[in-house]
Amino acid sequence: MTASRPPHRWSKRTLTAQAMGKIDPTTKGVVPPIHIATTFIRDPDNQYSSGFVYGRPDNETIREAESVLAMWEEASSAMLFSSGMAAATAVFMALKPGDHVVAPTVMYWALRHWLLTDAKHWGLEIELADTSDLEALRAAVRPGVTKLVWVETPSNPLWTVTDLAAAAEIAHAAGAKLAVDSTAATPVFTRPLTLGADVVMHAATKALNGHSDVVAGALCFREQDAFQQRVALNRKMFGAILGPFEAYLLMRGMRTLDLRVRAASASALDLANRFANHPHVVAVLYPGLESHPQHALAARQMKGGFGHMLSIRTRGGETTAVATAAGIELWKRATSLGGVESLIEHRASIEGPGTPCPPDLLRLSAGIEDVDDLYADLDGALRRAHGG
Ligand SMILES: *Cc1c(COP(=O)(O)O)cnc(C)c1O
């Protein structure tokens, strides 16, 4: 677990490119070594003056990547986990039996599934609400009983937007904490802690790493309070810390975070605009479009871009949607998101029964390829799926 340092003179992009300027003190290498030791020597006076004792609670390579994340999110501390789900479940497991939780109807499907099936075995009472509708959120939150409001914005895979400042007010008035899955927004475009959230979660597997070669998760905290301490205990006791090799790869990926997500977000906006006028597309779901019902809120809350994620609904229903995904050549037909390569997925196929995802929906994760190539490939696949 890494506490952030005082405010910095240099910009976030600058500090990230240089991984906070850290160099190897022994060789003066500009890339710090990967720290792989699981155990550390005790001092003659029986103390551990280095601060390191054992590899399960803590690791220097993990701390270095955490310090970059804490800086981005303006957090008092950051913690890296072995996956996004490990990070998310560590938050829920820090609650107590009987605690009431409000979570969104539209959210990352695996977490929603766990909340609705397994979380009750931990004594948690889970209630789903449309958190993008503040009245619905207000109605679901129970003062003194609700301990956590979990939101995801923009939310997977419909890209609805939740007003974080308002959600924080509603949660706090009831005595609950607000946690935000900010994976799709990335810290480049949204900083939930500065809007009042208490915890930010990232599937670092996605845009933070950006190269589809690491599974990792992160939590960033506004305060180092008792709740944060309980989550830290969970990470230590469940052994959910990220491995040092993965942390090194994540750090290497994050050095270009700012460049990658700005490029991918510009492509996503361009694609959204072009497909909004496509004869074989009935709707484009993207907060950056003026036609998005919450575009004004997204423009206020997301600074500098609307993210790399969008969905299109194809004319002709599920059959054409699946045929389109099968007919692409350049886009990769795969799950996940946030890599430098663009991905396309028929989302309802993977989410299964109970999904709010319409059957004609294709989820697109824009990468950093030439946007004209991306458009041409998908346009061709749509036309072929329609027999033209
Ligand atoms: C992928 C994802 C997760 C889960 O992360 P893993 O690293 O796969 O465990 C959670 N939330 C969102 C929005 C995601 O895209």
Coordinates of C-alpha atoms and ligand atoms in Angstrom, one line a residue:
M1 CA 0.0 0.0 0.0
T2 CA 1.4 3.3 -1.0
A3 CA 0.6 6.8 0.4
S4 CA 0.9 9.6 -2.1
R5 CA 3.4 12.4 -1.7
P6 CA 2.7 16.1 -1.5
P7 CA 1.5 18.0 -4.6
H8 CA 3.9 17.8 -7.5
R9 CA 5.5 20.5 -9.6
W10 CA 5.2 18.5 -12.9
S11 CA 2.1 17.4 -14.7
K12 CA 0.6 14.0 -14.4
R13 CA 1.6 13.1 -17.9
T14 CA 5.2 14.1 -17.2
L15 CA 5.4 12.2 -14.0
T16 CA 3.9 9.1 -15.5
A17 CA 6.2 9.0 -18.5
Q18 CA 9.1 8.9 -16.0
A19 CA 7.4 6.6 -13.4
M20 CA 7.8 9.4 -10.9
G21 CA 11.4 9.9 -11.9
K22 CA 12.5 6.9 -9.9
I23 CA 16.0 5.5 -10.8
D24 CA 17.9 2.5 -9.6
P25 CA 20.2 3.8 -6.8
T26 CA 22.9 1.2 -7.4
T27 CA 23.4 1.4 -11.1
K28 CA 21.6 4.7 -11.9
G29 CA 19.5 2.8 -14.4
V30 CA 16.5 4.8 -15.6
V31 CA 14.3 1.8 -15.1
P32 CA 14.1 0.5 -11.5
P33 CA 14.7 -3.2 -11.1
I34 CA 11.9 -5.7 -10.4
H35 CA 12.0 -6.5 -6.7
I36 CA 11.3 -10.2 -6.4
A37 CA 12.5 -11.0 -2.8
T38 CA 9.8 -12.6 -0.7
T39 CA 11.7 -12.1 2.6
F40 CA 14.0 -9.5 4.1
I41 CA 16.9 -9.4 6.6
R42 CA 16.2 -8.3 10.2
D43 CA 18.5 -5.6 11.6
P44 CA 20.9 -6.4 14.5
D45 CA 18.5 -4.5 16.9
N46 CA 15.7 -6.9 15.9
Q47 CA 13.9 -4.3 13.8
Y48 CA 13.0 -4.1 10.1
S49 CA 14.3 -0.6 9.3
S50 CA 13.7 -1.0 5.5
G51 CA 10.0 -1.3 6.2
F52 CA 9.8 -4.6 4.3
V53 CA 9.3 -7.9 6.2
Y54 CA 7.6 -10.3 3.8
G55 CA 6.2 -10.4 0.2
R56 CA 2.5 -11.1 0.8
P57 CA 1.7 -7.7 2.4
D58 CA 4.0 -5.5 0.4
N59 CA 6.6 -5.1 -2.3
E60 CA 8.7 -2.3 -3.6
T61 CA 7.8 -2.8 -7.3
I62 CA 4.1 -2.7 -6.4
R63 CA 4.7 0.5 -4.4
E64 CA 6.3 2.2 -7.4
A65 CA 3.3 1.5 -9.6
E66 CA 0.9 2.4 -6.8
S67 CA 2.6 5.8 -6.4
V68 CA 1.8 6.6 -10.0
L69 CA -1.8 5.6 -9.6
A70 CA -2.2 7.6 -6.3
M71 CA -0.8 10.6 -8.1
W72 CA -3.3 10.3 -11.0
E73 CA -6.3 9.8 -8.8
E74 CA -5.2 12.4 -6.2
A75 CA -5.5 9.7 -3.6
S76 CA -4.1 9.5 -0.1
S77 CA -3.2 5.9 -0.9
A78 CA -3.4 3.3 -3.7
M79 CA -3.4 -0.5 -3.5
L80 CA -2.7 -2.9 -6.4
F81 CA -4.4 -6.3 -6.6
S82 CA -4.1 -9.5 -8.6
S83 CA -7.1 -8.6 -10.7
G84 CA -9.9 -6.0 -11.0
M85 CA -12.3 -8.5 -9.4
A86 CA -9.8 -9.0 -6.5
A87 CA -9.8 -5.3 -5.9
A88 CA -13.6 -5.0 -6.1
T89 CA -14.4 -7.9 -3.9
A90 CA -11.9 -6.7 -1.3
V91 CA -14.1 -3.6 -0.9
F92 CA -17.3 -5.6 -0.4
M93 CA -15.5 -8.0 2.0
A94 CA -14.5 -5.0 4.2
L95 CA -18.2 -4.5 5.0
K96 CA -20.0 -6.3 7.9
P97 CA -22.8 -8.9 7.8
G98 CA -26.1 -7.1 7.6
D99 CA -24.7 -4.1 5.7
H100 CA -26.9 -2.9 2.8
V101 CA -25.2 -2.1 -0.5
V102 CA -26.6 -0.2 -3.5
A103 CA -25.1 -1.2 -6.8
P104 CA -26.0 -0.3 -10.4
T105 CA -28.3 -2.3 -12.7
V106 CA -25.8 -1.7 -15.6
M107 CA -22.3 -2.7 -14.5
Y108 CA -19.5 -5.1 -15.2
W109 CA -21.3 -8.3 -15.5
A110 CA -19.0 -10.6 -13.4
L111 CA -19.2 -8.4 -10.4
R112 CA -23.0 -8.0 -10.7
H113 CA -23.3 -11.8 -10.9
W114 CA -21.1 -12.3 -7.8
L115 CA -23.1 -9.6 -5.9
L116 CA -26.4 -11.2 -6.8
T117 CA -25.4 -14.8 -6.2
D118 CA -22.5 -15.1 -3.7
A119 CA -22.3 -11.9 -1.7
K120 CA -25.3 -13.0 0.4
H121 CA -23.2 -15.7 1.9
W122 CA -21.1 -12.9 3.4
G123 CA -24.3 -11.5 5.0
L124 CA -24.5 -8.5 2.6
E125 CA -27.8 -7.2 1.4
I126 CA -27.4 -6.1 -2.2
E127 CA -29.9 -3.9 -4.0
L128 CA -29.6 -2.9 -7.6
A129 CA -30.7 0.6 -8.8
D130 CA -30.3 2.7 -11.9
T131 CA -27.6 4.9 -10.4
S132 CA -27.7 7.1 -13.5
D133 CA -31.1 8.3 -12.3
L134 CA -30.5 10.2 -9.0
E135 CA -34.1 9.8 -7.9
A136 CA -33.8 6.0 -8.2
L137 CA -30.5 6.1 -6.3
R138 CA -32.0 8.3 -3.6
A139 CA -34.9 5.9 -3.2
A140 CA -32.6 2.8 -2.9
V141 CA -30.3 4.3 -0.3
R142 CA -31.4 3.6 3.4
P143 CA -30.0 6.1 5.9
G144 CA -27.9 4.4 8.6
V145 CA -28.3 0.9 6.9
T146 CA -26.7 1.4 3.5
K147 CA -22.9 1.3 4.1
L148 CA -21.7 1.3 0.5
V149 CA -22.9 2.8 -2.8
W150 CA -21.1 1.3 -5.7
V151 CA -21.3 2.9 -9.1
E152 CA -19.7 2.5 -12.5
T153 CA -19.4 5.3 -15.0
P154 CA -19.5 5.2 -17.9
S155 CA -21.1 1.8 -17.3
N156 CA -20.5 -1.3 -19.2
P157 CA -21.8 -2.0 -21.9
L158 CA -24.5 0.7 -22.3
W159 CA -22.2 3.6 -21.3
T160 CA -24.7 5.4 -19.1
V161 CA -23.2 8.1 -16.9
T162 CA -23.6 8.5 -13.1
D163 CA -23.3 12.0 -11.6
L164 CA -20.5 11.3 -9.1
A165 CA -20.7 14.6 -7.1
A166 CA -24.5 14.0 -6.6
A167 CA -24.0 10.3 -5.8
A168 CA -21.4 11.2 -3.2
E169 CA -23.8 13.6 -1.6
I170 CA -26.6 11.0 -1.5
A171 CA -24.3 8.3 -0.1
H172 CA -22.7 10.5 2.5
A173 CA -26.0 11.9 3.7
A174 CA -27.1 8.3 4.4
G175 CA -23.8 7.5 6.2
A176 CA -22.5 5.3 3.3
K177 CA -19.3 5.4 1.3
L178 CA -19.2 5.9 -2.5
A179 CA -17.0 3.6 -4.5
V180 CA -16.6 4.1 -8.2
D181 CA -15.5 1.6 -10.9
S182 CA -13.7 4.1 -13.1
T183 CA -12.2 1.6 -15.5
A184 CA -13.8 3.0 -18.6
A185 CA -13.2 6.6 -17.7
T186 CA -9.6 6.1 -16.8
P187 CA -7.9 8.7 -14.4
V188 CA -6.9 10.7 -17.5
F189 CA -10.6 11.8 -18.0
T190 CA -12.2 11.5 -14.6
R191 CA -11.0 11.8 -11.0
P192 CA -13.8 10.5 -8.8
L193 CA -12.1 11.3 -5.5
T194 CA -12.0 15.0 -6.4
L195 CA -15.8 14.9 -6.9
G196 CA -16.4 13.4 -3.5
A197 CA -16.0 9.6 -4.0
D198 CA -14.3 7.7 -1.2
V199 CA -12.8 4.8 -3.2
V200 CA -11.9 4.4 -6.9
M201 CA -11.5 1.0 -8.5
H202 CA -9.8 0.1 -11.7
A203 CA -9.5 -3.1 -13.7
A204 CA -5.8 -2.2 -14.4
T205 CA -6.0 -5.2 -16.9
K206 CA -7.6 -2.7 -19.2
A207 CA -6.5 0.8 -20.2
L208 CA -4.1 1.4 -17.3
N209 CA -1.9 -1.4 -18.6
G210 CA -3.1 -1.0 -22.1
H211 CA -1.3 -3.9 -23.8
S212 CA -3.6 -6.9 -23.0
D213 CA -0.8 -8.8 -21.2
V214 CA -1.4 -8.2 -17.5
V215 CA -4.4 -9.1 -15.2
A216 CA -4.4 -6.5 -12.4
G217 CA -6.7 -4.4 -10.3
A218 CA -6.3 -1.2 -8.2
L219 CA -8.1 0.7 -5.5
C220 CA -7.4 4.4 -4.6
F221 CA -8.6 5.9 -1.4
R222 CA -9.5 9.5 -0.5
E223 CA -8.7 8.9 3.2
Q224 CA -6.6 6.4 5.1
D225 CA -9.4 5.6 7.6
A226 CA -10.6 2.4 9.3
F227 CA -12.3 1.2 6.1
Q228 CA -9.2 1.6 4.1
Q229 CA -7.3 -0.3 6.8
R230 CA -9.8 -3.2 6.6
V231 CA -9.4 -3.4 2.8
A232 CA -5.6 -3.4 3.3
L233 CA -6.0 -6.2 5.8
N234 CA -8.1 -8.2 3.2
R235 CA -5.4 -7.8 0.6
K236 CA -2.8 -9.1 3.0
M237 CA -4.9 -11.9 4.5
F238 CA -6.4 -13.2 1.2
G239 CA -3.0 -12.9 -0.5
A240 CA -4.5 -10.7 -3.2
I241 CA -1.5 -8.5 -3.9
L242 CA -0.3 -8.1 -7.5
G243 CA 2.9 -10.0 -8.4
P244 CA 6.1 -8.0 -9.0
F245 CA 6.5 -9.0 -12.6
E246 CA 3.0 -8.0 -13.4
A247 CA 3.5 -4.7 -11.5
Y248 CA 6.6 -4.0 -13.6
L249 CA 4.6 -4.6 -16.8
L250 CA 1.8 -2.5 -15.6
M251 CA 4.2 0.3 -14.8
R252 CA 5.7 0.1 -18.3
G253 CA 2.2 0.2 -19.8
M254 CA 1.2 3.2 -17.6
R255 CA 4.2 5.3 -18.8
T256 CA 2.2 5.9 -22.0
L257 CA -1.3 6.0 -20.4
D258 CA -2.0 9.6 -21.2
L259 CA -1.0 9.3 -24.9
R260 CA -2.8 6.0 -25.5
V261 CA -6.1 6.9 -23.9
R262 CA -6.3 10.3 -25.6
A263 CA -5.6 8.8 -29.0
A264 CA -8.1 5.9 -28.4
S265 CA -10.7 8.3 -27.1
A266 CA -10.4 10.6 -30.1
S267 CA -10.9 7.6 -32.4
A268 CA -13.9 6.5 -30.3
L269 CA -15.5 9.9 -30.8
D270 CA -14.7 9.9 -34.5
L271 CA -16.2 6.3 -34.9
A272 CA -19.3 7.2 -32.8
N273 CA -20.0 10.2 -35.1
R274 CA -19.5 8.2 -38.3
F275 CA -21.6 5.2 -37.2
A276 CA -24.3 7.5 -35.9
N277 CA -25.1 8.1 -39.6
H278 CA -24.6 4.6 -40.8
P279 CA -27.5 2.9 -42.7
H280 CA -27.0 -0.5 -40.8
V281 CA -26.7 1.0 -37.3
V282 CA -29.8 1.9 -35.3
A283 CA -28.0 3.5 -32.3
V284 CA -24.6 4.5 -31.1
L285 CA -24.1 4.5 -27.4
Y286 CA -21.3 6.9 -26.4
P287 CA -21.3 9.7 -23.8
G288 CA -19.3 12.0 -26.3
L289 CA -22.3 12.2 -28.7
E290 CA -24.6 15.1 -28.3
S291 CA -27.5 12.7 -28.7
H292 CA -26.4 10.7 -25.6
P293 CA -29.1 11.5 -22.9
Q294 CA -26.4 12.5 -20.4
H295 CA -24.0 14.2 -22.7
A296 CA -24.1 17.5 -20.7
L297 CA -23.2 15.6 -17.5
A298 CA -20.5 13.6 -19.2
A299 CA -19.0 16.8 -20.6
R300 CA -18.9 18.3 -17.1
Q301 CA -17.6 15.2 -15.3
M302 CA -15.1 13.9 -18.0
K303 CA -12.3 16.3 -18.7
G304 CA -10.6 16.1 -22.1
G305 CA -12.3 13.0 -23.5
F306 CA -15.1 10.6 -23.2
G307 CA -13.1 7.4 -23.2
H308 CA -12.3 4.6 -25.6
M309 CA -15.4 2.5 -25.1
L310 CA -18.6 2.7 -27.2
S311 CA -21.3 0.3 -28.4
I312 CA -23.4 0.1 -31.6
R313 CA -26.8 -1.5 -32.1
T314 CA -27.1 -3.1 -35.5
R315 CA -30.1 -3.0 -37.8
G316 CA -31.3 -6.6 -38.2
G317 CA -31.0 -7.7 -34.5
E318 CA -28.8 -10.4 -33.0
T319 CA -28.1 -12.4 -36.2
T320 CA -26.7 -9.4 -38.0
A321 CA -24.8 -8.3 -34.9
V322 CA -23.1 -11.7 -34.6
A323 CA -22.5 -11.9 -38.4
T324 CA -20.8 -8.4 -38.2
A325 CA -18.5 -9.5 -35.4
A326 CA -17.7 -12.6 -37.3
G327 CA -17.0 -10.7 -40.5
I328 CA -14.4 -8.2 -39.3
E329 CA -10.8 -8.6 -40.4
L330 CA -8.9 -5.9 -38.5
W331 CA -10.7 -5.5 -35.2
K332 CA -10.0 -8.4 -32.9
R333 CA -13.1 -10.4 -31.9
A334 CA -12.5 -10.8 -28.2
T335 CA -13.6 -9.9 -24.8
S336 CA -11.8 -7.3 -22.6
L337 CA -11.0 -3.7 -23.4
G338 CA -8.5 -0.9 -23.2
G339 CA -5.6 -2.4 -25.2
V340 CA -3.7 -0.8 -28.1
E341 CA -5.5 -3.2 -30.4
S342 CA -9.2 -2.5 -31.1
L343 CA -11.7 -5.2 -29.9
I344 CA -15.2 -6.0 -30.9
E345 CA -17.6 -8.2 -29.0
H346 CA -21.2 -9.4 -29.2
R347 CA -21.8 -8.6 -25.5
A348 CA -25.0 -10.4 -24.8
S349 CA -23.4 -13.7 -25.7
I350 CA -20.9 -13.5 -22.8
E351 CA -23.2 -11.9 -20.2
G352 CA -25.9 -14.6 -20.4
P353 CA -29.4 -14.5 -18.9
G354 CA -30.5 -11.5 -16.9
T355 CA -28.2 -9.1 -18.8
P356 CA -29.6 -5.6 -19.5
C357 CA -27.5 -5.7 -22.8
P358 CA -29.7 -5.8 -25.9
P359 CA -29.0 -8.7 -28.3
D360 CA -28.2 -6.4 -31.2
L361 CA -25.4 -4.7 -29.4
L362 CA -21.7 -4.8 -30.4
R363 CA -19.3 -3.5 -27.8
L364 CA -16.3 -1.7 -29.3
S365 CA -13.0 -0.9 -27.5
A366 CA -11.1 1.6 -29.7
G367 CA -7.3 1.0 -29.8
I368 CA -4.7 3.2 -31.3
E369 CA -4.7 2.0 -34.9
D370 CA -5.5 4.4 -37.8
V371 CA -9.2 5.3 -37.3
D372 CA -9.9 5.2 -41.1
D373 CA -8.8 1.6 -41.1
L374 CA -11.0 0.8 -38.1
Y375 CA -14.0 2.5 -39.8
A376 CA -13.5 0.8 -43.2
D377 CA -13.2 -2.7 -41.6
L378 CA -16.3 -2.4 -39.5
D379 CA -18.3 -0.6 -42.2
G380 CA -17.4 -3.5 -44.6
A381 CA -18.4 -6.1 -42.0
L382 CA -21.7 -4.4 -41.4
R383 CA -22.4 -4.2 -45.2
R384 CA -21.5 -7.9 -45.7
A385 CA -23.7 -8.9 -42.8
H386 CA -26.6 -7.2 -44.6
G387 CA -25.7 -9.1 -47.8
G388 CA -24.3 -6.1 -49.5
Ligands
LIG1 C1 -12.6 -6.1 -16.7 C2 -13.4 -5.3 -15.8 C3 -13.5 -5.6 -14.4 C4 -12.8 -6.8 -13.8 O1 -11.4 -6.8 -13.9 P1 -10.5 -8.1 -14.0 O2 -9.1 -7.6 -14.0 O3 -10.9 -8.8 -15.2 O4 -10.8 -8.9 -12.8 C5 -14.2 -4.8 -13.6 N1 -14.8 -3.7 -14.1 C6 -14.8 -3.3 -15.4 C7 -15.5 -2.1 -15.8 C8 -14.0 -4.1 -16.3 O5 -14.0 -3.8 -17.5

